[in-house]
Every structure is written in C-alpha cells, then in structure tokens.
JSON list of C-alpha atoms and ligand atoms in Angstrom, two decimals:
[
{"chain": "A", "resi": 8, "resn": "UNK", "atom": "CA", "xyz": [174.78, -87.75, -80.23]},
{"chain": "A", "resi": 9, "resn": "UNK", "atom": "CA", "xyz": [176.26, -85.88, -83.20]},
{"chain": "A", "resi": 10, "resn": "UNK", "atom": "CA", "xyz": [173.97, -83.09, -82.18]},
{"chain": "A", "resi": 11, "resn": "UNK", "atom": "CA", "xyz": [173.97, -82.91, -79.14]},
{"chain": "A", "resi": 12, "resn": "UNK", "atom": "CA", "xyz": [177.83, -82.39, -79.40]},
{"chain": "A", "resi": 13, "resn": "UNK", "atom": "CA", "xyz": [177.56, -79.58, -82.01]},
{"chain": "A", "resi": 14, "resn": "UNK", "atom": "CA", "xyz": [175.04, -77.84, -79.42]},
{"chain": "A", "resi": 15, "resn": "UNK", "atom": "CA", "xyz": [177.49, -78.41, -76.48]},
{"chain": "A", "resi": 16, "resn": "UNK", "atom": "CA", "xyz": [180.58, -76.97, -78.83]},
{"chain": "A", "resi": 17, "resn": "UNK", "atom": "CA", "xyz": [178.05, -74.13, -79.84]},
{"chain": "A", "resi": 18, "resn": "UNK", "atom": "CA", "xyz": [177.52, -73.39, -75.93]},
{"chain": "A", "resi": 19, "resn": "UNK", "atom": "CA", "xyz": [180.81, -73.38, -74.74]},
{"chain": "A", "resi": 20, "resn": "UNK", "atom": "CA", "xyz": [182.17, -71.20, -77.83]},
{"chain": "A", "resi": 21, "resn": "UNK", "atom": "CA", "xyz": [179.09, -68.79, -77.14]},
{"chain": "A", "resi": 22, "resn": "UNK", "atom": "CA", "xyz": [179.81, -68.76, -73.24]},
{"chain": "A", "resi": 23, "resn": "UNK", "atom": "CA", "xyz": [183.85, -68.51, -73.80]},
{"chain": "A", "resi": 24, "resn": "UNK", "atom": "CA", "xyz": [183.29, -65.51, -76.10]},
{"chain": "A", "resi": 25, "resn": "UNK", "atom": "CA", "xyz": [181.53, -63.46, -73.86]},
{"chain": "A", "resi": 26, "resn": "UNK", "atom": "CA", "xyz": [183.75, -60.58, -72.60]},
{"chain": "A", "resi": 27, "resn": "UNK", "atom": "CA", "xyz": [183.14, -60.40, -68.53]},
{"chain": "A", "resi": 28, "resn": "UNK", "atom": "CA", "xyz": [185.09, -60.07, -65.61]},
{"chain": "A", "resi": 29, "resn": "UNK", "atom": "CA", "xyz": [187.64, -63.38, -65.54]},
{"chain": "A", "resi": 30, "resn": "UNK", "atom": "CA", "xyz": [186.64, -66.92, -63.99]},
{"chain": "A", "resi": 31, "resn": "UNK", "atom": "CA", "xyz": [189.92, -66.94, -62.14]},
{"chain": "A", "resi": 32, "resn": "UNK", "atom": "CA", "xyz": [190.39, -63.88, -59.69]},
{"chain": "A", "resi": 33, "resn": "UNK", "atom": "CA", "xyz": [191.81, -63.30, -56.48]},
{"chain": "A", "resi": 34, "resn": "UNK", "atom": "CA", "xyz": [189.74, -64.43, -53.69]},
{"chain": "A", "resi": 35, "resn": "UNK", "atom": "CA", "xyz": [191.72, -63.19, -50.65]},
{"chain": "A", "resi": 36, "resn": "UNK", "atom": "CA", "xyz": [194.87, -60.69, -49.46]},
{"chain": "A", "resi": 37, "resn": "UNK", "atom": "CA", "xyz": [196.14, -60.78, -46.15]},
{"chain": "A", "resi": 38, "resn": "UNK", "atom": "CA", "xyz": [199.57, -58.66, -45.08]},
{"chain": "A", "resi": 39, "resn": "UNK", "atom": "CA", "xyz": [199.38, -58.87, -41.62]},
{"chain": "A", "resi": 40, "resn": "UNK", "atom": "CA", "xyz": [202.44, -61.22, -41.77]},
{"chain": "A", "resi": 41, "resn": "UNK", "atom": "CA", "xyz": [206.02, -60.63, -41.41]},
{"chain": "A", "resi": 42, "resn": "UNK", "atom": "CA", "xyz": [205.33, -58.35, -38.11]},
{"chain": "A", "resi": 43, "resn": "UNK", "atom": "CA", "xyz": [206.48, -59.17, -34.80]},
{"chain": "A", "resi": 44, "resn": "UNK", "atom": "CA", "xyz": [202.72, -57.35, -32.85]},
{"chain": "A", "resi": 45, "resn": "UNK", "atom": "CA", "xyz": [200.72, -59.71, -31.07]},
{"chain": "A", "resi": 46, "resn": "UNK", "atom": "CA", "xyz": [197.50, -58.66, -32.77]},
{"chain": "A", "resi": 47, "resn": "UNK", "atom": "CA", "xyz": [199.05, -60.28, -36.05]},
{"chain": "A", "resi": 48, "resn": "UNK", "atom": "CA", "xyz": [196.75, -63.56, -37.34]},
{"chain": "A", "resi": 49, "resn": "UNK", "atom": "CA", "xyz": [199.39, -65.22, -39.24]},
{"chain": "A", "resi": 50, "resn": "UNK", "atom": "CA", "xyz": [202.97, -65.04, -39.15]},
{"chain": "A", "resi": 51, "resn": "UNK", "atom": "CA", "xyz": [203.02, -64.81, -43.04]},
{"chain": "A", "resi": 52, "resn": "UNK", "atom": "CA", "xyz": [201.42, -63.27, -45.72]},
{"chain": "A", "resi": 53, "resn": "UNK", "atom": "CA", "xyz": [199.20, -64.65, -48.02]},
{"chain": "A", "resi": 54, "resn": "UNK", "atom": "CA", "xyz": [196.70, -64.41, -51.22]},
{"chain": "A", "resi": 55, "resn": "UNK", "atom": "CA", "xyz": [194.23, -66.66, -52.67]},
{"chain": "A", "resi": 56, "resn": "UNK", "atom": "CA", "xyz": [192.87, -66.79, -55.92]},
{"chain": "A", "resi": 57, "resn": "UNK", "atom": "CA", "xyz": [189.52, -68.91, -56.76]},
{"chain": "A", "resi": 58, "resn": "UNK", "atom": "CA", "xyz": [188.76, -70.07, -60.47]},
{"chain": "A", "resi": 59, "resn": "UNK", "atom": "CA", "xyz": [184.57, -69.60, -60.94]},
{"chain": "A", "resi": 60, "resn": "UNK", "atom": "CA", "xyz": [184.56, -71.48, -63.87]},
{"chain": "A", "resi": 61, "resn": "UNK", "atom": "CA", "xyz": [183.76, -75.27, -64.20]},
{"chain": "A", "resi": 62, "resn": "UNK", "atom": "CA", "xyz": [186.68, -76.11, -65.59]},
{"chain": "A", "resi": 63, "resn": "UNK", "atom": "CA", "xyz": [190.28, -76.42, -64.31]},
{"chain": "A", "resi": 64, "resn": "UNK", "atom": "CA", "xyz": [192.81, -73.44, -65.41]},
{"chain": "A", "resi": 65, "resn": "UNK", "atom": "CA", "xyz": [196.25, -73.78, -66.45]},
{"chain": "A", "resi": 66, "resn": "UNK", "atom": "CA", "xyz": [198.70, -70.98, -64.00]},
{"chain": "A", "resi": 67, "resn": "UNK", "atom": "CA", "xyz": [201.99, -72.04, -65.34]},
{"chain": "A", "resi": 68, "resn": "UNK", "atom": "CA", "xyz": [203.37, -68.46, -66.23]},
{"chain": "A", "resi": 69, "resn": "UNK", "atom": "CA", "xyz": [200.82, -67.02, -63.93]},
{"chain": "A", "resi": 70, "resn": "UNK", "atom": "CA", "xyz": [202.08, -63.97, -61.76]},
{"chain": "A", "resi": 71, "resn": "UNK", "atom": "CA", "xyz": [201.28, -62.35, -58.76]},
{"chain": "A", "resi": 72, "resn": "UNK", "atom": "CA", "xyz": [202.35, -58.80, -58.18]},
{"chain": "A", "resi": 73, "resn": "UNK", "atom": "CA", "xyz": [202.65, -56.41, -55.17]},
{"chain": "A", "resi": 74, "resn": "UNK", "atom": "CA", "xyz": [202.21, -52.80, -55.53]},
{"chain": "A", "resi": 75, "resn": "UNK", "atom": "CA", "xyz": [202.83, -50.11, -52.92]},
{"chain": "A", "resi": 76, "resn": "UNK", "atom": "CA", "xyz": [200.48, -47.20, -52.37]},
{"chain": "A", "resi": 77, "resn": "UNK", "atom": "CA", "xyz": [201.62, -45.47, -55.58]},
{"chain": "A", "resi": 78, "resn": "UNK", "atom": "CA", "xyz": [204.45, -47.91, -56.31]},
{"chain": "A", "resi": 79, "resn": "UNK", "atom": "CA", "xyz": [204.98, -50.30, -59.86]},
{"chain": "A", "resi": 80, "resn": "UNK", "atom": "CA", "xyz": [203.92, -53.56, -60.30]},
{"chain": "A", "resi": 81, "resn": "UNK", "atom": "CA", "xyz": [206.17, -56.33, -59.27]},
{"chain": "A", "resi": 82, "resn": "UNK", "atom": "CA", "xyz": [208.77, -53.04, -58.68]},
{"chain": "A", "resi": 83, "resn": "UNK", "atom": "CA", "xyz": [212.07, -55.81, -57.41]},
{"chain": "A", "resi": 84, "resn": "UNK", "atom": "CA", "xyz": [212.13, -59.46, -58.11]},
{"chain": "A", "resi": 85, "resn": "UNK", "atom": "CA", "xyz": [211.22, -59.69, -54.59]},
{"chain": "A", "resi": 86, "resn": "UNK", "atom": "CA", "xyz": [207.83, -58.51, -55.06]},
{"chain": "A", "resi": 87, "resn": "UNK", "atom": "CA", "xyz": [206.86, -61.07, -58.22]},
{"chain": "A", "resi": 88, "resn": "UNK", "atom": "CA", "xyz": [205.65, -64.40, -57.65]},
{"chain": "A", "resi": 89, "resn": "UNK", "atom": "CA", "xyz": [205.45, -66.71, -60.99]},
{"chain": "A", "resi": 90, "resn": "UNK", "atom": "CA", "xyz": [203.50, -69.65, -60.70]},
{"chain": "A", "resi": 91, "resn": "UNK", "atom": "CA", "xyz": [205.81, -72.72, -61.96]},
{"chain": "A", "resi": 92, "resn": "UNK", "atom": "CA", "xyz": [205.16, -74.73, -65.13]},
{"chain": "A", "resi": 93, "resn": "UNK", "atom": "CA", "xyz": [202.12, -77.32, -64.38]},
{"chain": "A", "resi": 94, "resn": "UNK", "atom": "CA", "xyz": [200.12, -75.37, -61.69]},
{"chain": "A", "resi": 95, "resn": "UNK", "atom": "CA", "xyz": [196.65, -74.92, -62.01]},
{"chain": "A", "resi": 96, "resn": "UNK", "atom": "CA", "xyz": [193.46, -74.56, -60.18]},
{"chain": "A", "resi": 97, "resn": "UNK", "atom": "CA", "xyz": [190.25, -77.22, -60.29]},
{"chain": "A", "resi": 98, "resn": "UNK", "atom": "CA", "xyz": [186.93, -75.78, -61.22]},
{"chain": "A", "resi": 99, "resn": "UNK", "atom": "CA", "xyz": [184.95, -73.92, -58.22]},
{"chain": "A", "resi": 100, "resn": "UNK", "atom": "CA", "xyz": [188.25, -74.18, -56.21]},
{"chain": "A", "resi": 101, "resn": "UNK", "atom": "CA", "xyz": [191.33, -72.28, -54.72]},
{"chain": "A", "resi": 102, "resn": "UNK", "atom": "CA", "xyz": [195.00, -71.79, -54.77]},
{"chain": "A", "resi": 103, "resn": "UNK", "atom": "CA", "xyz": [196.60, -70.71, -51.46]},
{"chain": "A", "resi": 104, "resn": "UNK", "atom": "CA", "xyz": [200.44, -69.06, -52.33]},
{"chain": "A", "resi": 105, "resn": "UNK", "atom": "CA", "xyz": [201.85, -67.92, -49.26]},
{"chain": "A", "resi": 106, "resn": "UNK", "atom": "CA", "xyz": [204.96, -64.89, -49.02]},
{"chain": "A", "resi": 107, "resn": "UNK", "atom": "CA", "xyz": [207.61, -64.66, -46.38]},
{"chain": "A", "resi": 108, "resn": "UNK", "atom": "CA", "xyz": [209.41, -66.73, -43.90]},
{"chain": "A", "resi": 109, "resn": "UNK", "atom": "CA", "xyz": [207.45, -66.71, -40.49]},
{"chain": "A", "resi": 110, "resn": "UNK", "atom": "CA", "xyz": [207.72, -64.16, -38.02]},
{"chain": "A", "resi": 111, "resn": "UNK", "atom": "CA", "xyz": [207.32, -63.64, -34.64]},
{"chain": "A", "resi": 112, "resn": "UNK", "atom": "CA", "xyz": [203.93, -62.07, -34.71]},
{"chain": "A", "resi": 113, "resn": "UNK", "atom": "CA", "xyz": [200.93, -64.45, -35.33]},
{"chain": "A", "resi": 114, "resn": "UNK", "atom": "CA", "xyz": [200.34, -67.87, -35.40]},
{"chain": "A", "resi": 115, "resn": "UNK", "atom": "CA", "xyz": [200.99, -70.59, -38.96]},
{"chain": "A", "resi": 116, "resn": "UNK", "atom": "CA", "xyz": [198.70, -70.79, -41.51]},
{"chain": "A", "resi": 117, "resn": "UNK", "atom": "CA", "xyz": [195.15, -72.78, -40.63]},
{"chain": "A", "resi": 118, "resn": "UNK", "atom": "CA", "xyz": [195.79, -74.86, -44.05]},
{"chain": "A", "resi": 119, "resn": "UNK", "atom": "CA", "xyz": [199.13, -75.32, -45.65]},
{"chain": "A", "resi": 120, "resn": "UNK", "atom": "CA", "xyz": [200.19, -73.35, -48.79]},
{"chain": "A", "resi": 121, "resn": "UNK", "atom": "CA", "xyz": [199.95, -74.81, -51.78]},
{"chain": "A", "resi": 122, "resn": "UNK", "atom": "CA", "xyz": [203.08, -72.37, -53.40]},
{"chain": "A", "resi": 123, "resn": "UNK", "atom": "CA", "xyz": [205.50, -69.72, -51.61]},
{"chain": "A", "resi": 124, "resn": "UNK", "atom": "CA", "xyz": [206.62, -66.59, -52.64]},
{"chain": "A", "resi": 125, "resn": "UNK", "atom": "CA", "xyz": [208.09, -63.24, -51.71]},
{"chain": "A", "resi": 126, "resn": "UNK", "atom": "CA", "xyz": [205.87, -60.88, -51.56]},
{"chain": "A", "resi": 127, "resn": "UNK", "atom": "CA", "xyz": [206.04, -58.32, -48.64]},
{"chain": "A", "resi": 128, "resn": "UNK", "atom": "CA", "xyz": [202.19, -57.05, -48.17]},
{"chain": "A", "resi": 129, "resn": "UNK", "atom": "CA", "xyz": [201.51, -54.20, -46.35]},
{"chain": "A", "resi": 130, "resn": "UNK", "atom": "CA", "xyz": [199.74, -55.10, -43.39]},
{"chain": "A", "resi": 131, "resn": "UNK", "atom": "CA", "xyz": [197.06, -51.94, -44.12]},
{"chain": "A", "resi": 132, "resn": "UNK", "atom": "CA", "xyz": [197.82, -49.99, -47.05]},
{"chain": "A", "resi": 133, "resn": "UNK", "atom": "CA", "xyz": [198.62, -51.35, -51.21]},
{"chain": "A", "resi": 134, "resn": "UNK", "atom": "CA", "xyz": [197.60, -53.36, -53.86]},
{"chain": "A", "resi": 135, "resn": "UNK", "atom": "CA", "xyz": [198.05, -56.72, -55.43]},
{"chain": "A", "resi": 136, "resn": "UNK", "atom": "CA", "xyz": [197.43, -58.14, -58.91]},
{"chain": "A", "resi": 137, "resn": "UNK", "atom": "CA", "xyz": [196.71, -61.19, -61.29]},
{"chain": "A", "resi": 138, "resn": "UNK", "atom": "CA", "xyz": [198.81, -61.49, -64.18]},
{"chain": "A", "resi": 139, "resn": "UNK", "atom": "CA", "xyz": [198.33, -64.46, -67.01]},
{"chain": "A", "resi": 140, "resn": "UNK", "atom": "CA", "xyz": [202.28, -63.20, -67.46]},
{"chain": "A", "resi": 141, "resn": "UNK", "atom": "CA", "xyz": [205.00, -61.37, -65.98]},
{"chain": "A", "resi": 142, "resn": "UNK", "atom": "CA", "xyz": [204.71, -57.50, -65.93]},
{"chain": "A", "resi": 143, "resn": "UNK", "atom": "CA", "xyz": [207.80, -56.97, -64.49]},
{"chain": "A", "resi": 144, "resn": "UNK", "atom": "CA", "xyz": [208.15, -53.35, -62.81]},
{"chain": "A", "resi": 145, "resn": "UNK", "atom": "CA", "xyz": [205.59, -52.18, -64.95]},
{"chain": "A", "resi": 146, "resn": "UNK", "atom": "CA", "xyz": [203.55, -49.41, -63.30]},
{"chain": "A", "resi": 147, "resn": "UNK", "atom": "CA", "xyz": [199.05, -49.58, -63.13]},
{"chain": "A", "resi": 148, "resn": "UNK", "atom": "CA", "xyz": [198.18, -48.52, -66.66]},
{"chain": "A", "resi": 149, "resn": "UNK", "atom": "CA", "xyz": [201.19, -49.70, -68.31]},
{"chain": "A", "resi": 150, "resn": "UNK", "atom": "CA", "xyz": [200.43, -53.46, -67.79]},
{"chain": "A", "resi": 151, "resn": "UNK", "atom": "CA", "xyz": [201.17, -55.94, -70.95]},
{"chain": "A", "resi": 152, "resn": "UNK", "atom": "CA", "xyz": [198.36, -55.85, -73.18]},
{"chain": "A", "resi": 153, "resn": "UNK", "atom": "CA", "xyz": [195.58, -58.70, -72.43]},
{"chain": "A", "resi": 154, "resn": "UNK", "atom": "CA", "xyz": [197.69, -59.67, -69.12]},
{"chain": "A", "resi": 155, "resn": "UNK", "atom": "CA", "xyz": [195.63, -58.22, -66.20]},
{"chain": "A", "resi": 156, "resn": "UNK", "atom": "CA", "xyz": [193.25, -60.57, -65.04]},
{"chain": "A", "resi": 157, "resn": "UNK", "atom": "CA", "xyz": [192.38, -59.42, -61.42]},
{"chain": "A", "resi": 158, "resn": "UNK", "atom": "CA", "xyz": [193.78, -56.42, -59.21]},
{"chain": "A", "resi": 159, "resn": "UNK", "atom": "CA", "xyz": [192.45, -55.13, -55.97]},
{"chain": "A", "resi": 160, "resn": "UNK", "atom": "CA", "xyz": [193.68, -51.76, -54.13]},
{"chain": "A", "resi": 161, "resn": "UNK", "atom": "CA", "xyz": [193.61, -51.62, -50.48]},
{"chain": "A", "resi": 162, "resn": "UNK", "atom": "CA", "xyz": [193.67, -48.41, -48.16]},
{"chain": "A", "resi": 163, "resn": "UNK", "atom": "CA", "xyz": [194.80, -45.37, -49.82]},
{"chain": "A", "resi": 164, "resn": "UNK", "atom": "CA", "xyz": [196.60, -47.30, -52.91]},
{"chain": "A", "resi": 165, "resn": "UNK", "atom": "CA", "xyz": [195.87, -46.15, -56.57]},
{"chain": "A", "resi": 166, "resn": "UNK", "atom": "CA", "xyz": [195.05, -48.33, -59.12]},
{"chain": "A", "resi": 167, "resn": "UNK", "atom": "CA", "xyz": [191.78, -50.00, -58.08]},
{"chain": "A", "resi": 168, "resn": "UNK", "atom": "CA", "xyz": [188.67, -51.61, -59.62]},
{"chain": "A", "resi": 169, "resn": "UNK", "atom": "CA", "xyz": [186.78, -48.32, -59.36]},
{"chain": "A", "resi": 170, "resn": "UNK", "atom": "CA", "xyz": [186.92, -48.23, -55.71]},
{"chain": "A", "resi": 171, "resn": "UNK", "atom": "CA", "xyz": [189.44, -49.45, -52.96]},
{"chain": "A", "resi": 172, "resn": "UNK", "atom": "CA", "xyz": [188.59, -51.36, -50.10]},
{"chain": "A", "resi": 173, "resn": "UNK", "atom": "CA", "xyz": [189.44, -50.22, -47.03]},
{"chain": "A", "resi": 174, "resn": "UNK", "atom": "CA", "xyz": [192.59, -50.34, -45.10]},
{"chain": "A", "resi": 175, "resn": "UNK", "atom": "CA", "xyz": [193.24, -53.62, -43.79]},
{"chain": "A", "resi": 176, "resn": "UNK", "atom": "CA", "xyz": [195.07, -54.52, -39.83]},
{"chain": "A", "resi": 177, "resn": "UNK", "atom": "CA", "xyz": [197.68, -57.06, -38.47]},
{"chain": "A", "resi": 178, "resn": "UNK", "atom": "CA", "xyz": [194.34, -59.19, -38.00]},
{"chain": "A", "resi": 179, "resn": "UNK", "atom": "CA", "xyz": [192.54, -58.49, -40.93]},
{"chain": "A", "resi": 180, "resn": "UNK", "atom": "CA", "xyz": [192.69, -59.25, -44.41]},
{"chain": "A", "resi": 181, "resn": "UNK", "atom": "CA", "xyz": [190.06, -58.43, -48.10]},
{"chain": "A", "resi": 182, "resn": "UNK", "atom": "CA", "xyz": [187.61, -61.13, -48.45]},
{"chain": "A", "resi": 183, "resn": "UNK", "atom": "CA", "xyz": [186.18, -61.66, -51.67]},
{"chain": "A", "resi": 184, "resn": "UNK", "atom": "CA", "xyz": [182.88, -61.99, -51.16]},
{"chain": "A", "resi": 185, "resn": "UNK", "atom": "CA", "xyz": [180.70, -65.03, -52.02]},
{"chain": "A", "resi": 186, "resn": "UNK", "atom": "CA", "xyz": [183.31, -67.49, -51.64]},
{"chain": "A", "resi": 187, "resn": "UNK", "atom": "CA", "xyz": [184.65, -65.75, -54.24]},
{"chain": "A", "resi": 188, "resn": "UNK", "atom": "CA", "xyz": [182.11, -65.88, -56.85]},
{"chain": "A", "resi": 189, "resn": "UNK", "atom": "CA", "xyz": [181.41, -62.27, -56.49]},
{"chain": "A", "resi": 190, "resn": "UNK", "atom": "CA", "xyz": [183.54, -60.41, -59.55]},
{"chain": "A", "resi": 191, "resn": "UNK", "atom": "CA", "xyz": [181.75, -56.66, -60.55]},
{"chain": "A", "resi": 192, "resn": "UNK", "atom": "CA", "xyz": [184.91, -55.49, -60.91]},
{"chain": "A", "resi": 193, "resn": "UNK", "atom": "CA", "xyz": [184.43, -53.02, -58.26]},
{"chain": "A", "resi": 194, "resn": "UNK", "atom": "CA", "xyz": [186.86, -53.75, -55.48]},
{"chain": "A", "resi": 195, "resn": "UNK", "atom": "CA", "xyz": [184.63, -52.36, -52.51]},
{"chain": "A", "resi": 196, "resn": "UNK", "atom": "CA", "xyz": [181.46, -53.80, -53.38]},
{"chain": "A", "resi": 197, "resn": "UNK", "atom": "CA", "xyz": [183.12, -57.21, -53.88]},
{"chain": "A", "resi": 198, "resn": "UNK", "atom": "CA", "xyz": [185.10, -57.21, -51.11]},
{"chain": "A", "resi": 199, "resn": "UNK", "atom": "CA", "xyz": [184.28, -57.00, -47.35]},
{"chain": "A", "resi": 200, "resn": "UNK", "atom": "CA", "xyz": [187.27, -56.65, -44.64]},
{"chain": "A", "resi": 201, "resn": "UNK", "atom": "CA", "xyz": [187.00, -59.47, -42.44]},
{"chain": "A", "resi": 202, "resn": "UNK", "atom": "CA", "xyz": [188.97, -59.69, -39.22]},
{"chain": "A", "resi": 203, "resn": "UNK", "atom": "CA", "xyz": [190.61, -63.34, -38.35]},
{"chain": "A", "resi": 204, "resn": "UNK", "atom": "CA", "xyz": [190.00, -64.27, -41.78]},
{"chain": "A", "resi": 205, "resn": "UNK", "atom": "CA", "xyz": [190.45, -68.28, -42.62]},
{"chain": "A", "resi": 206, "resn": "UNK", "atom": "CA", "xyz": [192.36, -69.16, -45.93]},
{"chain": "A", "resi": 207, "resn": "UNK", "atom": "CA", "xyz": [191.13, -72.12, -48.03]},
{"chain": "A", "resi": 208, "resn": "UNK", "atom": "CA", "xyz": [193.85, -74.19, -50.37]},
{"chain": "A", "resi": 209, "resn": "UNK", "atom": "CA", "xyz": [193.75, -76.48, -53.12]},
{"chain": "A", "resi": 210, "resn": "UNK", "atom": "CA", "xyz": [192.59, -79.26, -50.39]},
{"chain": "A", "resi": 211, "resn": "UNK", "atom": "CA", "xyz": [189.46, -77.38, -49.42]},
{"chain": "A", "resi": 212, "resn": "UNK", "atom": "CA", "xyz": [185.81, -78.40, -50.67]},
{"chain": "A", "resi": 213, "resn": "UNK", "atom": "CA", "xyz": [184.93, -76.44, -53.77]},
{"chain": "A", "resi": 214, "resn": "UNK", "atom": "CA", "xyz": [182.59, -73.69, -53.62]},
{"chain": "A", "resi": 215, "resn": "UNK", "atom": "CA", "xyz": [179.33, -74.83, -53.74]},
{"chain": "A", "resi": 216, "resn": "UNK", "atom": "CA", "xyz": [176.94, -72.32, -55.08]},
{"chain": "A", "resi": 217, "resn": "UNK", "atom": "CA", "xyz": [179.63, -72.42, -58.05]},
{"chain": "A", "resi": 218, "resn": "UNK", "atom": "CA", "xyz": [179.55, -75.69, -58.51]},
{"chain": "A", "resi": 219, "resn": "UNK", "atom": "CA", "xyz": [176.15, -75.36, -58.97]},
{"chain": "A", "resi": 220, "resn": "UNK", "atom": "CA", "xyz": [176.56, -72.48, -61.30]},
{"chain": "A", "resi": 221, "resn": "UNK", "atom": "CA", "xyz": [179.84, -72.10, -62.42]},
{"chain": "A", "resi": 222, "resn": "UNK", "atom": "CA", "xyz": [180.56, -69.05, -64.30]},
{"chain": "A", "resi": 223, "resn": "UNK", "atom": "CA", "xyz": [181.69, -70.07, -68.25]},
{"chain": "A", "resi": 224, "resn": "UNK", "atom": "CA", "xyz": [182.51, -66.58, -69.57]},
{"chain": "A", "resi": 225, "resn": "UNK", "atom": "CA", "xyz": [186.23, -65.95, -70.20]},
{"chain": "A", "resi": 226, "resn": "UNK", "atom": "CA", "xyz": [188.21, -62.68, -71.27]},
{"chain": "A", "resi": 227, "resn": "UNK", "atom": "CA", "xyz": [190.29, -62.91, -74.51]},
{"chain": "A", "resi": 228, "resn": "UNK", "atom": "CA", "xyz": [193.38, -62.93, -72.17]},
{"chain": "A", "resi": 229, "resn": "UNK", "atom": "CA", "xyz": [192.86, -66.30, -70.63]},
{"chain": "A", "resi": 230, "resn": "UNK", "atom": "CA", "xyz": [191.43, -68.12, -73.61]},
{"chain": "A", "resi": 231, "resn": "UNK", "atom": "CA", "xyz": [194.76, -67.06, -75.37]},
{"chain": "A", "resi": 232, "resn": "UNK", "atom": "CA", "xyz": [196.37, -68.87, -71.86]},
{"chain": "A", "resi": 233, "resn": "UNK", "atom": "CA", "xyz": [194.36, -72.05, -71.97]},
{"chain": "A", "resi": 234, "resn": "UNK", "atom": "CA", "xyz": [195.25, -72.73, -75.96]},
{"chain": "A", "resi": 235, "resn": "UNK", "atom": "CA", "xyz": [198.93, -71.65, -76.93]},
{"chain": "B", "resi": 316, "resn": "CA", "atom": "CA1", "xyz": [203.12, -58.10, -44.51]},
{"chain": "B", "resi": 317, "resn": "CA", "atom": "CA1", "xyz": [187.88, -58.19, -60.80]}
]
C-alpha cells in the first residue's frame, strides 16, 4: 500500500509539474445580451469556464475580465467580475457566471447562472479573460505575473491566443470546442462560432470524454492557487 502511494504521489507531482495550457479555461462567451433586436438568444450575457482536470478547483479570488477591441483589462469596476470566497468548479465540469440585468431582446438563460456579474460583452467584437487574481485596468501584456490563465479575442480585438476567432452576432456566441477539453492555446482552432449556442452550469453532467481522461497538467499559476 505504502508503494503504491509513493507511486501515486510520484504521478501526480510529475503530472502537476508539467507546464501546459491550464485545466481550468473558459469554455464559452456569449454578448449578444443586453440588446433590445429580436435576433438576440439571451437577454443577458454570459461566459463559461470548464475545469479539464479530475479534480475540483478552488475560484475564490478568481476574476473575469472584459476587454474592448484595443481596450484594458477589467478597464471600470464594471467590467471585473471576482469570484467570491468558496467557489469552485468539480472535475470535468462547468461554471456558468452570467453579466447584466435582462433586456428586452432575447429570451432567459436555458440553465440558471450559477454567479452574476457586470460585464457588458460586445455582442460581435472584444475579448475576455481568466484571471487566478484581479488585474485591475491592467492592459494585454501588462497582466500580474503568473495570473493569466485563459483569454480569448473575438472579431477584430488584440490580444489573442495567436489567432482571434471570428466576430460573433446577437445569436451567436465562441464555443470551445470539445466540450471544452480542447486548449492549444490558439483561440481559432479551439474555438468554433456556434449560432443559438446552449450554456451548461454547475448542474450539468460532466464532460464525458474528460472524465474519462481528465487532463492532470497544471501551470505554476494555479498550483500556487490551489496551496496558499
Ligand atoms: Ca452584450
Ligand atoms: Ca488557452
């Protein structure tokens, strides 16, 4: 038994050491909210993040961040979401934070939010990031050392992973692909812009082909999360 625990403890510390792109990332953006057009999905904005990894991942001090097209991080208060002491997210599952108070456009969300925020997301054109802390008005480049955990750029926004994905509608949204297992840090190839897309919470069934393969490897900025 001794063994087999010192093998186990030798795994995890080999897997948890290996520098790749983060088990928790964001899984879905949608800014068609907050508009009063009929072609609008939902009625408020929204982003998902999924957590690859088999085990559950501590978000108190999380943030996410809006950016405009060539605009800061988190520029107002407005535009910062902070998860709240004692969220997290289960292994091969999601987090659904939702931004805005309802508009006229759209219909409610298909699954209720499990947090909600302030974000204003453009409906076609920006970018939105993972923080494991605050960068407050901090602009792409400049972010907190070890902090950025997942960012994806949308229409003609800077700051992508490599390359953005395309501008988004009223009725569509950026999809991680996968479920959201797929993370090659490349925001077009692991994206795909899906119209009427469907957002999953912390109720809905866990990914399957992750829980068949979760994905153990952690950057330096999330192990430093998980343990202080
Ligand atoms: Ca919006
Ligand atoms: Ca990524």
């Amino acid at each position: 038994m001794k063994k087999l625990v010192t093998t186990l403890c030798a795994m995890a510390l080999f897997a948890s050491s290996a520098f790749a792109a983060n088990p928790v990332r964001i899984s879905q953006v949608y800014g068609g909210g907050g508009s009063s057009s009929a072609t609008a999905t939902y009625n408020v904005d929204y982003v998902e993040i999924f957590n690859a990894s088999g085990t559950a991942v501590n978000l108190s001090g999380w943030a996410i961040e809006y950016g405009s097209n060539t605009g800061n991080w988190g520029s107002s208060s407005g535009n910062q979401f902070v998860f709240p002491t004692g969220a997290s997210i289960a292994p091969c599952s999601y987090v659904l934070v939702s931004f805005g108070t309802p508009s006229t456009g759209g219909g409610p969300l298909p699954v209720p939010a499990d947090y909600s925020g302030t974000l204003t997301i453009s409906a076609t054109s920006g970018k939105v990031a993972l923080f494991s802390a605050l960068n407050a008005n901090l602009a792409c480049g400049s972010e907190l050392p070890g902090t950025l955990v997942d960012k994806v750029s949308f229409g003609t926004a800077n700051c992508p992973e490599v390359t953005n994905v395309a501008a988004l509608t009223n009725d569509s949204g950026a999809i991680r692909n996968s479920g959201g297992l797929d993370d090659t840090d490349n925001n077009v190839a692991d994206f795909t812009v899906t119209l009427n897309p469907v957002p999953r919470n912390s109720a809905s069934p866990a990914n399957s082909g992750c829980l068949a393969t979760p994905n153990a490897s952690r950057t330096w900025g999330a192990i430093k999360t998980i343990y202080r």
